[in-house]
XYZ file of C-alpha atoms in Angstrom:
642
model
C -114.710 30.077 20.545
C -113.290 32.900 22.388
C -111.655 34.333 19.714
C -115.490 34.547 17.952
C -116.261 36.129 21.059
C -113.677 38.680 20.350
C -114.753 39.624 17.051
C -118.086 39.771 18.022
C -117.244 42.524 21.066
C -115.191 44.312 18.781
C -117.736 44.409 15.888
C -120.070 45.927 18.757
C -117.376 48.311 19.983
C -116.718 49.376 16.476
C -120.415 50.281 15.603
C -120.843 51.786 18.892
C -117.916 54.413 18.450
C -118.946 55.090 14.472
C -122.464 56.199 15.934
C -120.862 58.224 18.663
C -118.885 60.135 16.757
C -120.689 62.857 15.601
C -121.308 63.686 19.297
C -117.378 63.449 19.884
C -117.078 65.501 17.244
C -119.023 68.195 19.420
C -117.462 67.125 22.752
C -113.828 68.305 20.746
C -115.608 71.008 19.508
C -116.447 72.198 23.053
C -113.020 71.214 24.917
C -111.405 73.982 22.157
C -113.574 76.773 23.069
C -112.537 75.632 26.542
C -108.624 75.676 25.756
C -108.691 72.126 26.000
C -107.876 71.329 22.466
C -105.519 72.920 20.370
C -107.071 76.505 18.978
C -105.574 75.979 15.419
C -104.662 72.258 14.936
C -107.810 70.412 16.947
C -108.584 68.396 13.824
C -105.783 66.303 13.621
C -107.913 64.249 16.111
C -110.213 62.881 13.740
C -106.781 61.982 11.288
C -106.812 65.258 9.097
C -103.369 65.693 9.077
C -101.867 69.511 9.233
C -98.641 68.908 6.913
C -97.243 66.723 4.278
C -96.323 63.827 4.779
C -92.221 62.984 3.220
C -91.658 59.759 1.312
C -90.287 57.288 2.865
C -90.713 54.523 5.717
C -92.322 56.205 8.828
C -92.539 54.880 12.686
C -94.762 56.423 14.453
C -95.216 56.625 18.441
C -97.768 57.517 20.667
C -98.181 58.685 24.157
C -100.766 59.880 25.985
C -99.512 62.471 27.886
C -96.347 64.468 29.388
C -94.928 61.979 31.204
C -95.455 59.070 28.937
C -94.129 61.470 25.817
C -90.942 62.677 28.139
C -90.094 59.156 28.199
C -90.147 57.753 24.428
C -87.971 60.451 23.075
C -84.699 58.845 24.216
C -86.050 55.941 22.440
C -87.031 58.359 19.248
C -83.244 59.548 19.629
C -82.335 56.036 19.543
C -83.755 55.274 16.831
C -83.019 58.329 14.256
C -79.767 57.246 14.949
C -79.588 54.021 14.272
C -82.388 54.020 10.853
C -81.381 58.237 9.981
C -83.320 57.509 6.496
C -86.263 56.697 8.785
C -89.264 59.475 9.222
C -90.708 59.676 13.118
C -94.505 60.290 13.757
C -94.962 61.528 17.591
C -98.600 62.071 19.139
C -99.635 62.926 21.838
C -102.937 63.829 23.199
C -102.766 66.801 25.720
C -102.124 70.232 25.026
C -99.857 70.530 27.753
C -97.772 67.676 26.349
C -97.390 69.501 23.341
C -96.273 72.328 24.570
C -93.236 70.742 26.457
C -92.480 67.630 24.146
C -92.465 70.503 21.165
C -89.093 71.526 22.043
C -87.462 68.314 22.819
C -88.280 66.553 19.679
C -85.498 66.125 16.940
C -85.988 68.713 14.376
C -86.505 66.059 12.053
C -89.635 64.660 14.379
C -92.938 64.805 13.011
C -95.694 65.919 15.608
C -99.313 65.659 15.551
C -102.200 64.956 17.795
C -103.337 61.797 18.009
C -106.598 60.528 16.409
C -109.491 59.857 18.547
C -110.526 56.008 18.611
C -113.663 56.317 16.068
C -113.379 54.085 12.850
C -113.164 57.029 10.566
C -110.412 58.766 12.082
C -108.186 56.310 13.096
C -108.364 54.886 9.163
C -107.655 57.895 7.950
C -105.121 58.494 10.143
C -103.624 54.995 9.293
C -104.010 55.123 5.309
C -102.351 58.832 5.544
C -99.430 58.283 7.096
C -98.915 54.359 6.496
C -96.243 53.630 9.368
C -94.290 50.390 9.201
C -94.683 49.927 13.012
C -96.817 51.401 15.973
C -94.769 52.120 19.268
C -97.572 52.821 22.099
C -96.516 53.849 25.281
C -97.451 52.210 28.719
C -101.321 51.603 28.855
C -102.660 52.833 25.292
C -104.923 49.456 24.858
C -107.608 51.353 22.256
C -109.397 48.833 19.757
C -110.059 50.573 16.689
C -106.421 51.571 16.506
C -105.044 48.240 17.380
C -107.146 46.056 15.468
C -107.394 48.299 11.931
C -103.117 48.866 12.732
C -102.845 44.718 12.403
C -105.333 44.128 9.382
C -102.911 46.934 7.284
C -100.207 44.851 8.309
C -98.711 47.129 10.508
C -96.125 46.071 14.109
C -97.878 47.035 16.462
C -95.126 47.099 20.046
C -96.054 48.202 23.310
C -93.282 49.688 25.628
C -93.235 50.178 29.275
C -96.592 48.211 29.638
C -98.154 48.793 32.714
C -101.425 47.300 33.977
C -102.334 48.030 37.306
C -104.828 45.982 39.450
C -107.843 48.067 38.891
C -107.511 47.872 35.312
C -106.644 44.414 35.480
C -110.390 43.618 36.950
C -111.990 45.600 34.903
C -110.213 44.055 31.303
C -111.346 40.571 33.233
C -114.707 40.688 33.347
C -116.495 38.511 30.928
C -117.314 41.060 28.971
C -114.508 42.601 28.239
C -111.770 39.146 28.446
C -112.196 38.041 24.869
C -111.931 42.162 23.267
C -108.762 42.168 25.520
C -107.653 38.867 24.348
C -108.034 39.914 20.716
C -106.030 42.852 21.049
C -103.302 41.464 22.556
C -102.503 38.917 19.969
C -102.103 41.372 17.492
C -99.453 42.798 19.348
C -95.999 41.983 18.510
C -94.013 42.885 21.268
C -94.916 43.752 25.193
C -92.241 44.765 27.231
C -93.536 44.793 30.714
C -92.515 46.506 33.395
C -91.983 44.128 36.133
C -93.277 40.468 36.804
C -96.570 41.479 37.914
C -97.401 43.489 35.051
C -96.032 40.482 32.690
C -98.534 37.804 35.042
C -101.588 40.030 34.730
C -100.559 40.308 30.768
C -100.571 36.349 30.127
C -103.783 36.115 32.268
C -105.731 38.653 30.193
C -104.279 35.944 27.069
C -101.559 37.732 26.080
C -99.109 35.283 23.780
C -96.591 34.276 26.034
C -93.289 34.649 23.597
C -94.185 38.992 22.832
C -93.924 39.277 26.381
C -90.630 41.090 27.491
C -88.506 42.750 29.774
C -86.272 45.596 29.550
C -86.115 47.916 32.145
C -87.979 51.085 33.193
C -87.894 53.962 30.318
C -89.040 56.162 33.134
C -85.098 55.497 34.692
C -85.629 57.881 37.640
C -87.672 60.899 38.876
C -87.013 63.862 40.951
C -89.284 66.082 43.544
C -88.549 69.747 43.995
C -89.488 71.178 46.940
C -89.018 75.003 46.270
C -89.933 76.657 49.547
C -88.568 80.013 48.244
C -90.277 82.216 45.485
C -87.497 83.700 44.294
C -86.003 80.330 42.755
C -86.682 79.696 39.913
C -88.087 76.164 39.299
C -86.611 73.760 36.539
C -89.224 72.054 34.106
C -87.166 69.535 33.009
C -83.850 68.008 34.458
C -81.713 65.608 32.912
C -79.014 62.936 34.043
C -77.058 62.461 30.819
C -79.379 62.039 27.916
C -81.959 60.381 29.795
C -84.835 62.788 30.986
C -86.014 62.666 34.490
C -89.376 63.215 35.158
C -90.759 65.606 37.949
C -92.994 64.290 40.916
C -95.070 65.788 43.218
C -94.557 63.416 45.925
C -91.662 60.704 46.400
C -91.662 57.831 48.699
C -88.511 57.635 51.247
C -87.859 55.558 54.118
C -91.302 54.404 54.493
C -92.658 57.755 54.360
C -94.303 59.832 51.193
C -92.844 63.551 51.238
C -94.647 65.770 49.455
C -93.104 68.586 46.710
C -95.932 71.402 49.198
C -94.818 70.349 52.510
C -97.979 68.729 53.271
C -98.781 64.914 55.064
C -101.784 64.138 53.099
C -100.600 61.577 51.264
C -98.033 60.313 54.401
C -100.993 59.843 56.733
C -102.944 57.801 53.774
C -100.216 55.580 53.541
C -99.398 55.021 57.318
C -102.955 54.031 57.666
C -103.417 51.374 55.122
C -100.132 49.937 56.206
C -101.557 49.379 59.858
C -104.834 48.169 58.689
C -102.867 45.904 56.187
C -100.668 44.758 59.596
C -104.325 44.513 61.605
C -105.775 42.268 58.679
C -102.610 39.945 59.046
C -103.506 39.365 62.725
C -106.943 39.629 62.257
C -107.154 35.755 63.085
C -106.209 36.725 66.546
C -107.811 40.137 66.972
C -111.056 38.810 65.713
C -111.366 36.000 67.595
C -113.938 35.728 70.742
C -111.780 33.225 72.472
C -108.854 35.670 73.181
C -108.967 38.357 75.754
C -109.752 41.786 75.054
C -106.880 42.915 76.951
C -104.400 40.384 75.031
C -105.721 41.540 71.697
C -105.031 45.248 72.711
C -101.118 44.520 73.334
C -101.131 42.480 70.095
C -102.344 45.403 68.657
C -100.135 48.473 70.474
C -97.225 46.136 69.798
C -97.819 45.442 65.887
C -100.213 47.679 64.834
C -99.719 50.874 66.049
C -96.048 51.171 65.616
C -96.386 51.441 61.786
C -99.094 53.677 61.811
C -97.530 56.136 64.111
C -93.847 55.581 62.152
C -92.187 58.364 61.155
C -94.794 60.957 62.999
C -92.477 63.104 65.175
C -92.484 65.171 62.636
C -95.698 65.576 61.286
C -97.137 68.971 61.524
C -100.437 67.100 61.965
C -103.966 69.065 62.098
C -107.320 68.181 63.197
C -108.209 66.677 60.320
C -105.354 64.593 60.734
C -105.847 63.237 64.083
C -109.673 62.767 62.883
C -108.430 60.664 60.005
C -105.843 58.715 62.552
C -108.829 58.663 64.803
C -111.640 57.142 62.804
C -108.894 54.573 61.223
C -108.357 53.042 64.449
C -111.499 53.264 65.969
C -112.326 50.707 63.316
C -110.290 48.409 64.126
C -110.957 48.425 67.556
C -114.743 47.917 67.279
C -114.181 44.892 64.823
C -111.278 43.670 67.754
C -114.243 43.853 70.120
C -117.104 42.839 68.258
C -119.137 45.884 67.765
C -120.176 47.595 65.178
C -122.145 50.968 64.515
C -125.645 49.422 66.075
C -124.335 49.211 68.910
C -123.819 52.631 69.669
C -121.131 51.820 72.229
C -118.563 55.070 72.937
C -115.192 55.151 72.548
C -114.126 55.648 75.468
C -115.817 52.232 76.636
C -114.410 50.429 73.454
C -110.201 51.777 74.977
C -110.800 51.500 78.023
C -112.101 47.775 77.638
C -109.010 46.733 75.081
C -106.334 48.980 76.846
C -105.751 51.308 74.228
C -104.790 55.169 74.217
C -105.763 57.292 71.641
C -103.711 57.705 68.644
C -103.547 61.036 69.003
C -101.719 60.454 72.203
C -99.173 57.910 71.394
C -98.075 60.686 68.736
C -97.347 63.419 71.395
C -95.836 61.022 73.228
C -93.294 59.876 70.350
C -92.838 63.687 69.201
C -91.359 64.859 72.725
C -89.330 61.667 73.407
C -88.062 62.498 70.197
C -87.575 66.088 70.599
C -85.743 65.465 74.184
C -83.827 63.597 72.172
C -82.292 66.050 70.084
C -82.216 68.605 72.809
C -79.891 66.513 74.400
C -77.178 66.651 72.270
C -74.690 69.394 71.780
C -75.589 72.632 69.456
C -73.316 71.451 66.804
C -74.280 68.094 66.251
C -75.739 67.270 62.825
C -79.261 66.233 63.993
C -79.754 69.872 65.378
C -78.257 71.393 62.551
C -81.985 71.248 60.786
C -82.898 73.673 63.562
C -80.484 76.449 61.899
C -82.427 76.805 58.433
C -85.891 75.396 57.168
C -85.884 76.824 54.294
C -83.793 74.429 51.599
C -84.200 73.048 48.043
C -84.626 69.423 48.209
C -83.527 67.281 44.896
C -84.205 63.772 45.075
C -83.309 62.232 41.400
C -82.507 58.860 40.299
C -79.938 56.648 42.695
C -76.562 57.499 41.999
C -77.394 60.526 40.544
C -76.669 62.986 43.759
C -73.732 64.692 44.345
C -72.603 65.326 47.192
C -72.622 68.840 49.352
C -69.039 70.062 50.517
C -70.093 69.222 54.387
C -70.492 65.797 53.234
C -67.338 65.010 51.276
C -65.828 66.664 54.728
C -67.414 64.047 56.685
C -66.314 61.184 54.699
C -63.016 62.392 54.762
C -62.598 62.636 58.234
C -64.203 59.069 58.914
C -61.872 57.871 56.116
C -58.899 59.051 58.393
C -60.270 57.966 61.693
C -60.613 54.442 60.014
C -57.371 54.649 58.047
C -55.587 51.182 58.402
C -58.197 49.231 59.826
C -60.340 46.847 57.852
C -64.228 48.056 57.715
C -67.302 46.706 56.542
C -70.935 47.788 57.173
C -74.199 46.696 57.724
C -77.131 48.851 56.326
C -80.671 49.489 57.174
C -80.461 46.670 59.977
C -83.857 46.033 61.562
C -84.117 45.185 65.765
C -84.141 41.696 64.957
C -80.967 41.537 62.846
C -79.236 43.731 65.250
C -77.905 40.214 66.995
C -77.196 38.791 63.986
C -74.453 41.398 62.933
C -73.115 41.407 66.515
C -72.449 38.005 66.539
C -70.976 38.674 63.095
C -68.815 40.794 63.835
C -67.344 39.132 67.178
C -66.694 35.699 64.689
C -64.930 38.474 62.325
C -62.952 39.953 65.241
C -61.252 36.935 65.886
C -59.704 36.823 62.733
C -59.488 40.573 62.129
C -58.442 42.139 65.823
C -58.658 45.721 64.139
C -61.639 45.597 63.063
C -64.429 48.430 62.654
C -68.095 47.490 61.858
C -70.710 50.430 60.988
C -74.256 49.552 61.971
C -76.587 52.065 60.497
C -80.443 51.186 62.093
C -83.082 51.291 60.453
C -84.617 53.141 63.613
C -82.852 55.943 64.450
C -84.273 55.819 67.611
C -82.603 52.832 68.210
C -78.947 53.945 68.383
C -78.740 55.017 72.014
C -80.029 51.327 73.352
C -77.900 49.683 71.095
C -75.061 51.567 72.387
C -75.937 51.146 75.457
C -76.242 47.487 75.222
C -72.816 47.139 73.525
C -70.877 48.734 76.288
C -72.570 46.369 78.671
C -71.156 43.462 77.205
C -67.810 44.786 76.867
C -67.410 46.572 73.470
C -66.127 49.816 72.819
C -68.531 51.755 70.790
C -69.207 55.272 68.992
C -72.288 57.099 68.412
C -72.730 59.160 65.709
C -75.284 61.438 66.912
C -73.001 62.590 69.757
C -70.496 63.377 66.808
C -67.991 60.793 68.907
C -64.615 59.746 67.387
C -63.423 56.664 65.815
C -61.081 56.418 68.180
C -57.665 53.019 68.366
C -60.528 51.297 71.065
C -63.614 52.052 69.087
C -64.747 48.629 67.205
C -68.681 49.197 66.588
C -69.576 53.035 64.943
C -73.198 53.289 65.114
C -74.483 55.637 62.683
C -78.493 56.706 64.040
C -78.851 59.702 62.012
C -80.913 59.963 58.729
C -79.861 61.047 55.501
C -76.099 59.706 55.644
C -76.327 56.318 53.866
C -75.489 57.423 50.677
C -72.381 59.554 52.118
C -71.674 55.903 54.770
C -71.490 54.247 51.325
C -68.695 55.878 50.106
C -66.470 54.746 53.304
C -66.936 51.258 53.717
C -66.111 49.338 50.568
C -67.848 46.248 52.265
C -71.822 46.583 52.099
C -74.390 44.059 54.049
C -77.700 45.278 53.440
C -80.086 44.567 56.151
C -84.295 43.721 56.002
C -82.521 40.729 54.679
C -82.062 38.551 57.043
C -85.144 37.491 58.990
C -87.871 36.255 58.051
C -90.908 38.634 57.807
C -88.916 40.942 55.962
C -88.469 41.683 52.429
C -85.007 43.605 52.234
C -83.988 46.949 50.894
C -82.699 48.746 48.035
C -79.456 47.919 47.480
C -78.467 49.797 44.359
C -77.465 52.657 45.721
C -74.634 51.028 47.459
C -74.214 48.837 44.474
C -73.386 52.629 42.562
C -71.137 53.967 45.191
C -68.798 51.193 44.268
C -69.282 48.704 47.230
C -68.898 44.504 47.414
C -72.798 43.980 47.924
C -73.974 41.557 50.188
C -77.902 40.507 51.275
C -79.675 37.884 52.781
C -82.294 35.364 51.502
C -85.028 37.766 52.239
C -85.581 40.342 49.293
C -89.380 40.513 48.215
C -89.712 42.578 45.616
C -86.193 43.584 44.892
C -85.602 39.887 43.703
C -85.975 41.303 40.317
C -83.589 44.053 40.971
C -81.300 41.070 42.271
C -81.269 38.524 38.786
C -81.087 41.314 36.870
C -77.926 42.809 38.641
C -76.472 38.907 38.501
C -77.467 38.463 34.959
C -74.986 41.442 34.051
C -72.169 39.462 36.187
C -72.738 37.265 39.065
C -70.267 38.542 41.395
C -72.537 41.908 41.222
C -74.389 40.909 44.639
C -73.850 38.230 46.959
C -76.497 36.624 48.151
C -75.834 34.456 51.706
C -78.600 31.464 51.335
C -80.503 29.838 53.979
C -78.152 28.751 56.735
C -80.297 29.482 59.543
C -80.106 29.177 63.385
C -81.913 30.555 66.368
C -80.941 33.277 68.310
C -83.009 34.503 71.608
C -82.875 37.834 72.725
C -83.162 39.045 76.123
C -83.755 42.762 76.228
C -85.547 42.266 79.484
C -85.020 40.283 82.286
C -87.630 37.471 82.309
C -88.756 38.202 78.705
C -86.815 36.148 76.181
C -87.662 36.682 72.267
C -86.651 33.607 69.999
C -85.862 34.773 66.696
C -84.572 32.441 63.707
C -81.992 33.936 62.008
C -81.294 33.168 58.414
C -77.455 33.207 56.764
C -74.967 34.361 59.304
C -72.872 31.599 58.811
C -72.386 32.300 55.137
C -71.811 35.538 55.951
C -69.568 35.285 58.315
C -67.331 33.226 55.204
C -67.801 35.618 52.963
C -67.276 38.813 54.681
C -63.865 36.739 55.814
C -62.717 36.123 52.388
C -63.879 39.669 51.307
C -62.034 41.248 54.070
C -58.632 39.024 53.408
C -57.841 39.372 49.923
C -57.816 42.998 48.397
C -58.035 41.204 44.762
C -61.243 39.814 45.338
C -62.738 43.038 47.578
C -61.284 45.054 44.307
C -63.159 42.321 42.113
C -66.499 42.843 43.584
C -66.939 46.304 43.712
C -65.882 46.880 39.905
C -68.653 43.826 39.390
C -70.980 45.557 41.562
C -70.608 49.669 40.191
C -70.862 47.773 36.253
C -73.802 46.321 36.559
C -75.515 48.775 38.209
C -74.323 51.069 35.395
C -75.703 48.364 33.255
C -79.196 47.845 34.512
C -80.078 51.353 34.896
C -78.149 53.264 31.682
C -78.605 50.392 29.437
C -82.593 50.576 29.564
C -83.148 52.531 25.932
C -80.684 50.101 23.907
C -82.429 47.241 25.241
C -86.303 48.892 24.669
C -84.648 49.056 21.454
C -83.170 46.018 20.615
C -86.369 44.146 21.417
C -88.411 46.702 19.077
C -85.556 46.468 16.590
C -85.674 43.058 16.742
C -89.600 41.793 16.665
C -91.346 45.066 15.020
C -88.784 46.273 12.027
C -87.721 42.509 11.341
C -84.815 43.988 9.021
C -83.205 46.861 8.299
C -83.849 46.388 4.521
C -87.244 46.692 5.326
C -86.528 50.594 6.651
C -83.994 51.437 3.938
């Protein structure tokens, strides 16, 4: 029944865009006098081709735009050499596509623009240039195309399929379902992007079996931040054969960073990540029963810590702090049960739940964060920033930095300091875990007198109390901030400075990466340690880099080791008279493996090699897989291709 349904939308779509087209026919018309269209060749979007067309069996892809073009020509590369008898159609839509992807092609490349979605000139597109398969690219779901494409017989694959949330909805209305539906069984092969896309393709009826996985064609991406005129700026950079696309904005840390040195897009993000932390709680915030005053240290204590994170250094403006402002003031009302109607102040809504402006807490972070770094000595790295703004940032795909001269210095030194000594380290370790790899290391330091543990926080901030709270109980510890010395006493180096994980990597050949461990949290990229050549480690806690996990594993187990749930609880007294019970998952297991790692150089050896080879797997293997699966389910045989 629903596939009758399907037909019956299509039919409808079909007639619709035949009686449209003479008006898209003008709308073209229009975008070229504009410079919108191609001056010379804007007819190839209604399928009237511009040259010949060779003999032979022809594949032809299509992407929409720039990025989506940059990232099937590896996979055109691929595949000229692998079938070299076999012609190559590329299309794109854009004009500024075409200009870039122009040079990049193969010489032997075929490009056109591609054929607007009308019956007439997607069949004469089709009957002209009678490909053997269709490769779209990412999102290109258009009906006409798809549907006429399976009744020729034509594969029909679609690679790096993405389907975000709001396109999701919109392909699930009733409506729209059963065209959807239709269109995806005449695909042959999906390879999805992640799990998510995959789930939302099998809801919208895709066939279970075409539905694969491969890897990311878009491997990496860089952001240039070119704060000087006088350098030039590079259109396209490259890590091996694989193209790496530009960005305008990259996410690090928690924190968006923008390629113009604004916080547009930072402040956007801190705020729906506190109102996503206030909707968590909003059981207890939104509840008469609990005190105003108890709902307003809930909220300072959960909420507002995210939104302000990372904002000592945001040069914020006023329509920043009005953003920050109206955000919170939000939440608030709701915590007290007004709304707009009520016409209640402000000032009467803080002063009755305890809270200080936003605006506030923000100066307040920036100059305990400034006397900070005032404190420490001229030369120490975190003041080095001072000495010159002005800097070319490159942030490409992981493993794919090298590093600067100062750097390999710096590991160099710490490699002597900790020359002799068995090290391991524990990355990106949350407040919570901080116990966890003290206890650690104390069971380790039993076995292994000598030893050395690295704790890198996840809040530089942090560094001083933890110090601080190390030396009370004993331990001999170094700060890095204060540029202090491994020194024969020294048995905890805590790193607080940003920036220095990739370079940290490189001197501990044990890696525990942290997020991991707790529950609530939802780990932390671990790849880049994986490519410095590190023994892995993580706890049962990964969220979304689960994937990241089986797919490292399914390379060769030994990639990543995963402690499971051996879990105890731990209570934490930072205060007198205020204990915090935390349960703790896997330190036991850890503790055994980080033993065995740490007593037999064989297996240490074993593990990294396992961990740098899959990680060389996973990410440079992405194009022969994408391959092998369109290889594989679209050409059928190479007979068929000559």
């Amino acid at each position: 029944m629903s596939a009758k349904w399907g037909w019956a939308i299509y039919d409808i779509y079909r007639a619709a865009s035949r009686a449209i087209a003479p008006f898209v026919y003008l709308h073209i018309h229009w975008r070229r006098l504009r410079g919108l269209e191609h001056r010379s060749r804007w007819m190839e979007r209604f399928g009237r081709p511009t040259t010949t067309r060779p003999p032979g069996p022809l594949i032809w892809f299509h992407a929409v735009s720039l990025g989506e073009g940059l990232a099937a020509i590896p996979v055109i590369k691929h595949c000229l050499q692998e079938y070299p008898n076999v012609l190559v159609l590329m299309t794109t839509t854009t004009v500024s596509a075409f200009e870039v992807i122009k040079d990049k092609l193969p010489n032997s490349v075929i490009y056109q623009f591609a054929p607007i979605d009308t019956p007439m000139a997607m069949e004469n597109f089709l009957v002209y240039w009678s490909p053997v398969a269709v490769i779209l690219m990412e999102s290109e779901l258009w009906p006409n195309l798809i549907i006429s494409a399976s009744r020729k017989g034509i594969a029909v694959a679609l690679l790096n399929a993405r389907m975000s949330y709001k396109s999701f909805k919109r392909w699930s209305l009733r409506i729209s379902l059963p065209l959807i539906a239709l269109m995806l069984s005449k695909f042959s092969l999906i390879v999805a992007l992640s799990t998510t896309e995959a789930v939302r393709y099998q809801l919208l009826n895709a066939p279970p079996f075409i539905i694969n996985f491969a890897g990311d064609l878009k491997y990496g991406k860089y952001m240039e931040c070119n704060f000087s005129s006088n350098r030039p700026s590079k259109e396209i950079m490259t890590l091996g054969d694989q193209i790496i696309n530009k960005s305008t904005c990259f996410r690090y840390l928690g924190s968006i960073i923008q390629s113009d040195g604004k916080i547009d897009g930072d402040i956007i993000s801190r705020i729906q990540v506190g109102c996503l932390k206030w909707r968590n709680g909003s059981g207890l915030l939104c509840d008469r029963k609990v005190p105003l005053k108890l709902k307003g240290k809930f909220y300072k204590m959960v909420v507002i810590p995210e939104i302000i994170y990372g904002a000592e250094c945001w040069p914020l403006k006023e329509k920043h702090n009005t953003k920050l402002s109206v955000a919170e003031m939000r939440m608030l009302s709701w915590m007290s049960g007004f709304t707009l109607r009520d016409r209640i102040r402000n000032e009467h809504i803080r002063e009755k739940v305890g809270v200080a402006p936003v605006e506030d807490k923000i100066r307040e972070s920036r100059l305990r964060w400034f006397g900070h770094i005032k404190q420490q000595p001229s030369d120490d790295p975190v003041r080095k920033v001072e000495g010159n703004i002005t800097a070319l940032l490159r942030f490409t795909a992981v493993g794919g930095l090298q590093l600067s001269q100062r750097e390999n210095k710096s590991i160099e030194g710490l490699k002597l300091q900790l020359k002799g000594r068995p090290v391991w380290m524990a990355a990106s370790i949350h407040s919570g875990e901080t116990e966890v790899m003290i206890s650690v290391h104390n069971e380790l330091a039993r076995v292994f007198p000598n030893l050395v543990t690295i704790l890198v926080t996840r809040h530089p901030q942090h560094g001083q109390q933890l110090v601080e709270a190390l030396q009370e109980r004993g331990m001999h510890a170094a700060l890095r901030s204060r540029c202090e010395m491994v020194s024969p006493c020294v048995n905890v180096y805590v790193v607080d400075t940003l920036g220095e994980l990739g370079m940290l990597y490189r001197v501990s050949s044990i890696a525990v990466i942290g997020g991991s461990f707790q529950s609530g949290l939802s780990g932390h990229n671990f790849s880049e340690a994986a490519a410095a050549g590190c023994a892995v480690l993580t706890g049962p806690h990964l969220g979304h880099f689960s994937r990241m996990l089986a797919e490292m594993k399914q390379v060769d187990y030994q990639s990543v080791l995963q402690v499971r749930k051996a879990s105890f609880f731990l209570t934490f007294i930072p205060k007198p008279r205020k204990a915090i019970h935390l349960r703790v998952e896997g330190k036991l297991e850890l503790v055994k493996a980080l033993k065995q790692l740490l007593s037999s150089t064989e297996l240490l050896e074993s593990h990294q090699r396992s961990a740098k080879l899959a990680f060389s797997a996973v990410s440079n293997g992405v194009v022969q897989n994408v391959w092998n699966l369109v290889d594989a389910q679209c050409l059928q045989s190479r007979q068929a291709l000559g």
